[in-house]
PDB file of C-alpha atoms in Angstrom:
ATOM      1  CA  UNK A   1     -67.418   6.975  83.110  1.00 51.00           C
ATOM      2  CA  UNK A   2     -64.206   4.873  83.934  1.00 59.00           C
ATOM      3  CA  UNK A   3     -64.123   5.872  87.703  1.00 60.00           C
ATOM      4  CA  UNK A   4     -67.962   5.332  88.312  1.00 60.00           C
ATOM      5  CA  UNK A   5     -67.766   1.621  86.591  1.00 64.00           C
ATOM      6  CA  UNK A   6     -64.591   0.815  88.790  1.00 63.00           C
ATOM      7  CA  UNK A   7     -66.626   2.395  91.932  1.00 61.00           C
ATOM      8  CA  UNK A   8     -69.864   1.052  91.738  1.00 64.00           C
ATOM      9  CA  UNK A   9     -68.676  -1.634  93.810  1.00 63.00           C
ATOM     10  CA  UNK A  10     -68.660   0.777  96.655  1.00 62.00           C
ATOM     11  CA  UNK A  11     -72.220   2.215  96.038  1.00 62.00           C
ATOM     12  CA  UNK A  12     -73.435   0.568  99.422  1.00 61.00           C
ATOM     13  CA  UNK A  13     -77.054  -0.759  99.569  1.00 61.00           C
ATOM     14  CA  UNK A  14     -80.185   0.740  98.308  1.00 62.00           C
ATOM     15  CA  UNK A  15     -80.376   3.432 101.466  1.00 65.00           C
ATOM     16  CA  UNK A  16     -77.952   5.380  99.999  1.00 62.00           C
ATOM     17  CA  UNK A  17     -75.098   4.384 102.640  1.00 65.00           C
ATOM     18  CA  UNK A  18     -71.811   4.158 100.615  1.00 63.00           C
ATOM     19  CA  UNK A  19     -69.166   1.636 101.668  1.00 65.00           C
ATOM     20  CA  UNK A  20     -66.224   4.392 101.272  1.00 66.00           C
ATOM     21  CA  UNK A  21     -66.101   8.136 102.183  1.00 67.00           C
ATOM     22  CA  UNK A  22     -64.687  10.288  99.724  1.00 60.00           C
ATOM     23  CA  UNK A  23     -62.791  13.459 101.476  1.00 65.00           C
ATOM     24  CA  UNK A  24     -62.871  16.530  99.936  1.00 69.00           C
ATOM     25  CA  UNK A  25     -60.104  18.811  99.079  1.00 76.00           C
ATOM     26  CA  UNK A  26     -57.054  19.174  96.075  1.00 82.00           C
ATOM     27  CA  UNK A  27     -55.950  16.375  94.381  1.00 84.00           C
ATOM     28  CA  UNK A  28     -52.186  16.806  93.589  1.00 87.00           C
ATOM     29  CA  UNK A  29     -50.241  13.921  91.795  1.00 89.00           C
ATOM     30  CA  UNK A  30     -46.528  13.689  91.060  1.00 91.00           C
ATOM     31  CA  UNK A  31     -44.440  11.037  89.200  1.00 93.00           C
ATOM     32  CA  UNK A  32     -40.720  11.108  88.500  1.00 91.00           C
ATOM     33  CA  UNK A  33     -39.549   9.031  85.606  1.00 91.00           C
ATOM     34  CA  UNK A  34     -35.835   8.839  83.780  1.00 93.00           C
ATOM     35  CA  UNK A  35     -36.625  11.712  81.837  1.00 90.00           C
ATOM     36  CA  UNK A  36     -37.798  13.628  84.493  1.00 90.00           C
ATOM     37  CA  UNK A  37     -40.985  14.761  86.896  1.00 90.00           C
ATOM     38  CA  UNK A  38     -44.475  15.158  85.761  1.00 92.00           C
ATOM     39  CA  UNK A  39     -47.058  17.427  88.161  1.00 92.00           C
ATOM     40  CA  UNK A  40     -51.002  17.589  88.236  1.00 91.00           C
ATOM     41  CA  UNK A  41     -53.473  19.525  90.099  1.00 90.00           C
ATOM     42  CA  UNK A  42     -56.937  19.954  89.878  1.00 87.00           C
ATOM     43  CA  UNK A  43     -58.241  23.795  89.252  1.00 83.00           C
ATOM     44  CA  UNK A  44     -60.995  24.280  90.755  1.00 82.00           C
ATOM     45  CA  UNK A  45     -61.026  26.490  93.514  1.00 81.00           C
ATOM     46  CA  UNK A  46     -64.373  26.546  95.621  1.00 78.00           C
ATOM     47  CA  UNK A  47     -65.998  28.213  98.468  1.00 75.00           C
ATOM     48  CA  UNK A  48     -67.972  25.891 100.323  1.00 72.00           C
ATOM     49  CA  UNK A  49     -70.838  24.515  97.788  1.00 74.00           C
ATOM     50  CA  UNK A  50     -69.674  27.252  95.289  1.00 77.00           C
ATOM     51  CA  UNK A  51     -67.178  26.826  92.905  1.00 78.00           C
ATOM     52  CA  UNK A  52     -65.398  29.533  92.503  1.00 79.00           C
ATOM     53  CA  UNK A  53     -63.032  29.039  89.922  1.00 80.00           C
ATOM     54  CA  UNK A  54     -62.391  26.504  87.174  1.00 82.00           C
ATOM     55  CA  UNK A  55     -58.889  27.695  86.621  1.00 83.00           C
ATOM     56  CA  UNK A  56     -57.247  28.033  89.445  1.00 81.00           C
ATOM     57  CA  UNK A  57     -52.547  27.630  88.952  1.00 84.00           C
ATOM     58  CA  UNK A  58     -51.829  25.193  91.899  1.00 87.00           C
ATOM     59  CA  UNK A  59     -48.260  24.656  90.016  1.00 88.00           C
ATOM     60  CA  UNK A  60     -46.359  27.147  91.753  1.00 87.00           C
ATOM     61  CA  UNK A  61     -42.498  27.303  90.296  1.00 87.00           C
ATOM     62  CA  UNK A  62     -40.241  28.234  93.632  1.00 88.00           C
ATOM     63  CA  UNK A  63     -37.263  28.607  91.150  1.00 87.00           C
ATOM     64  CA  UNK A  64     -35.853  26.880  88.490  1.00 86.00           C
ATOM     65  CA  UNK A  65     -35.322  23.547  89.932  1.00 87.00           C
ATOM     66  CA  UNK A  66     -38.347  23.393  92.495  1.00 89.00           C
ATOM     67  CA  UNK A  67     -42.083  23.160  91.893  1.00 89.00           C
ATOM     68  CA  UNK A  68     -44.877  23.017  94.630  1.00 87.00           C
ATOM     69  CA  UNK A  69     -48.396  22.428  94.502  1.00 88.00           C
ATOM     70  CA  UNK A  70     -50.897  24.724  96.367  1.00 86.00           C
ATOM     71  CA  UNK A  71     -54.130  23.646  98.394  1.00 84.00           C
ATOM     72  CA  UNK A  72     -56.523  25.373 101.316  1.00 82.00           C
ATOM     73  CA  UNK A  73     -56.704  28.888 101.481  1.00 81.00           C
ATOM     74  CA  UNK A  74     -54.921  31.189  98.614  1.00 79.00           C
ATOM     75  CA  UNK A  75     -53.549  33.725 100.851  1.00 83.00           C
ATOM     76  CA  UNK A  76     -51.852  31.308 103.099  1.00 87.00           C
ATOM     77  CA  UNK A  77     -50.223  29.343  99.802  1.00 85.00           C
ATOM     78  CA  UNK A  78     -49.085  33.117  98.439  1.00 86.00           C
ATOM     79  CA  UNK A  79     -47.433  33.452 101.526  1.00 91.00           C
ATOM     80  CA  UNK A  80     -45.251  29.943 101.689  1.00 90.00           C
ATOM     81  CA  UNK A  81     -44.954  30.184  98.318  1.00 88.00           C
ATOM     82  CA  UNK A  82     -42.759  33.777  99.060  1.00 90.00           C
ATOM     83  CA  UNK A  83     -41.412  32.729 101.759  1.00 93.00           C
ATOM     84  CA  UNK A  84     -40.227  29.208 100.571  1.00 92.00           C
ATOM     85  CA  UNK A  85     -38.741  30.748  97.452  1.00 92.00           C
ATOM     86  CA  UNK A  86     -36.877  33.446  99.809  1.00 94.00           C
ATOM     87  CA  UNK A  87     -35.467  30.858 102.208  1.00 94.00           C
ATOM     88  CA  UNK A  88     -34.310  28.824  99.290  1.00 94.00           C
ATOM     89  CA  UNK A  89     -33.076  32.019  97.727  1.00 94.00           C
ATOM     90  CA  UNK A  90     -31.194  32.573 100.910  1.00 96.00           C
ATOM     91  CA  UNK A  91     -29.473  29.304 101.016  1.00 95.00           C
ATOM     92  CA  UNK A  92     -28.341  29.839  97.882  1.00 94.00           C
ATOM     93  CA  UNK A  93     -26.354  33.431  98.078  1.00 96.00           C
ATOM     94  CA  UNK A  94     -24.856  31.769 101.769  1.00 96.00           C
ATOM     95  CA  UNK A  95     -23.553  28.535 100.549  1.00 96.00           C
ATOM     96  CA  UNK A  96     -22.824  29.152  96.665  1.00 95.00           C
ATOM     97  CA  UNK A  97     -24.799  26.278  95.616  1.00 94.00           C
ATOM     98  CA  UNK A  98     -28.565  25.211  94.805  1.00 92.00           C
ATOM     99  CA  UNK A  99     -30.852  23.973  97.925  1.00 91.00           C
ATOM    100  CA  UNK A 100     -31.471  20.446  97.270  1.00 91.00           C
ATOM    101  CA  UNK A 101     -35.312  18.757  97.562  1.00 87.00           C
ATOM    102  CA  UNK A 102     -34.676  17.545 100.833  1.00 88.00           C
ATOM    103  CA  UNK A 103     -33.408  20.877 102.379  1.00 88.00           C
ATOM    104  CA  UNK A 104     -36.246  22.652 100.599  1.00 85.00           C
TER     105      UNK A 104
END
């Protein structure tokens, strides 16, 4: 109810023409804050017009200190999601130390 109030400015005229596009896709959201980071994803996964799943994890934990978010296709995230946490894994036993954000 809050979003359409706040959009109904952007309803366009009575053809049905809307004055902004929405895109499609994953909505992902993170904040960090003094007491630390907060992550949100959507969970719907869909399939075209058909949704396919309501409860889809798009929080994927990397390792203890890194977090990622998933969208597009589920294979291709499984996939970066193994191989990121290898790499990082990697740099790890070869330096002694934790990857930071930025190397990640």
């Amino acid at each position: 109810a809050y979003a359409s109030h706040h959009l109904s400015a952007y309803k366009g005229d009575q053809s049905g023409e809307t004055k902004i596009k929405f895109a499609k896709g994953t909505t992902t959201l993170a904040f960090k804050f003094k007491g630390g980071v907060l992550v949100a994803v959507d969970s719907r996964s869909t399939q075209g017009a058909y949704i396919a799943s309501q409860s889809v994890k798009k929080i994927i934990e990397i390792n203890p200190y890194l977090l990622g978010t998933m969208a597009g296709g589920a294979a291709d995230c499984a996939f970066w999601e193994r191989n990121l946490g290898t790499q990082c894994r990697l740099y790890e036993l070869n330096r002694g130390e934790r990857i930071s954000v930025a190397a990640a």
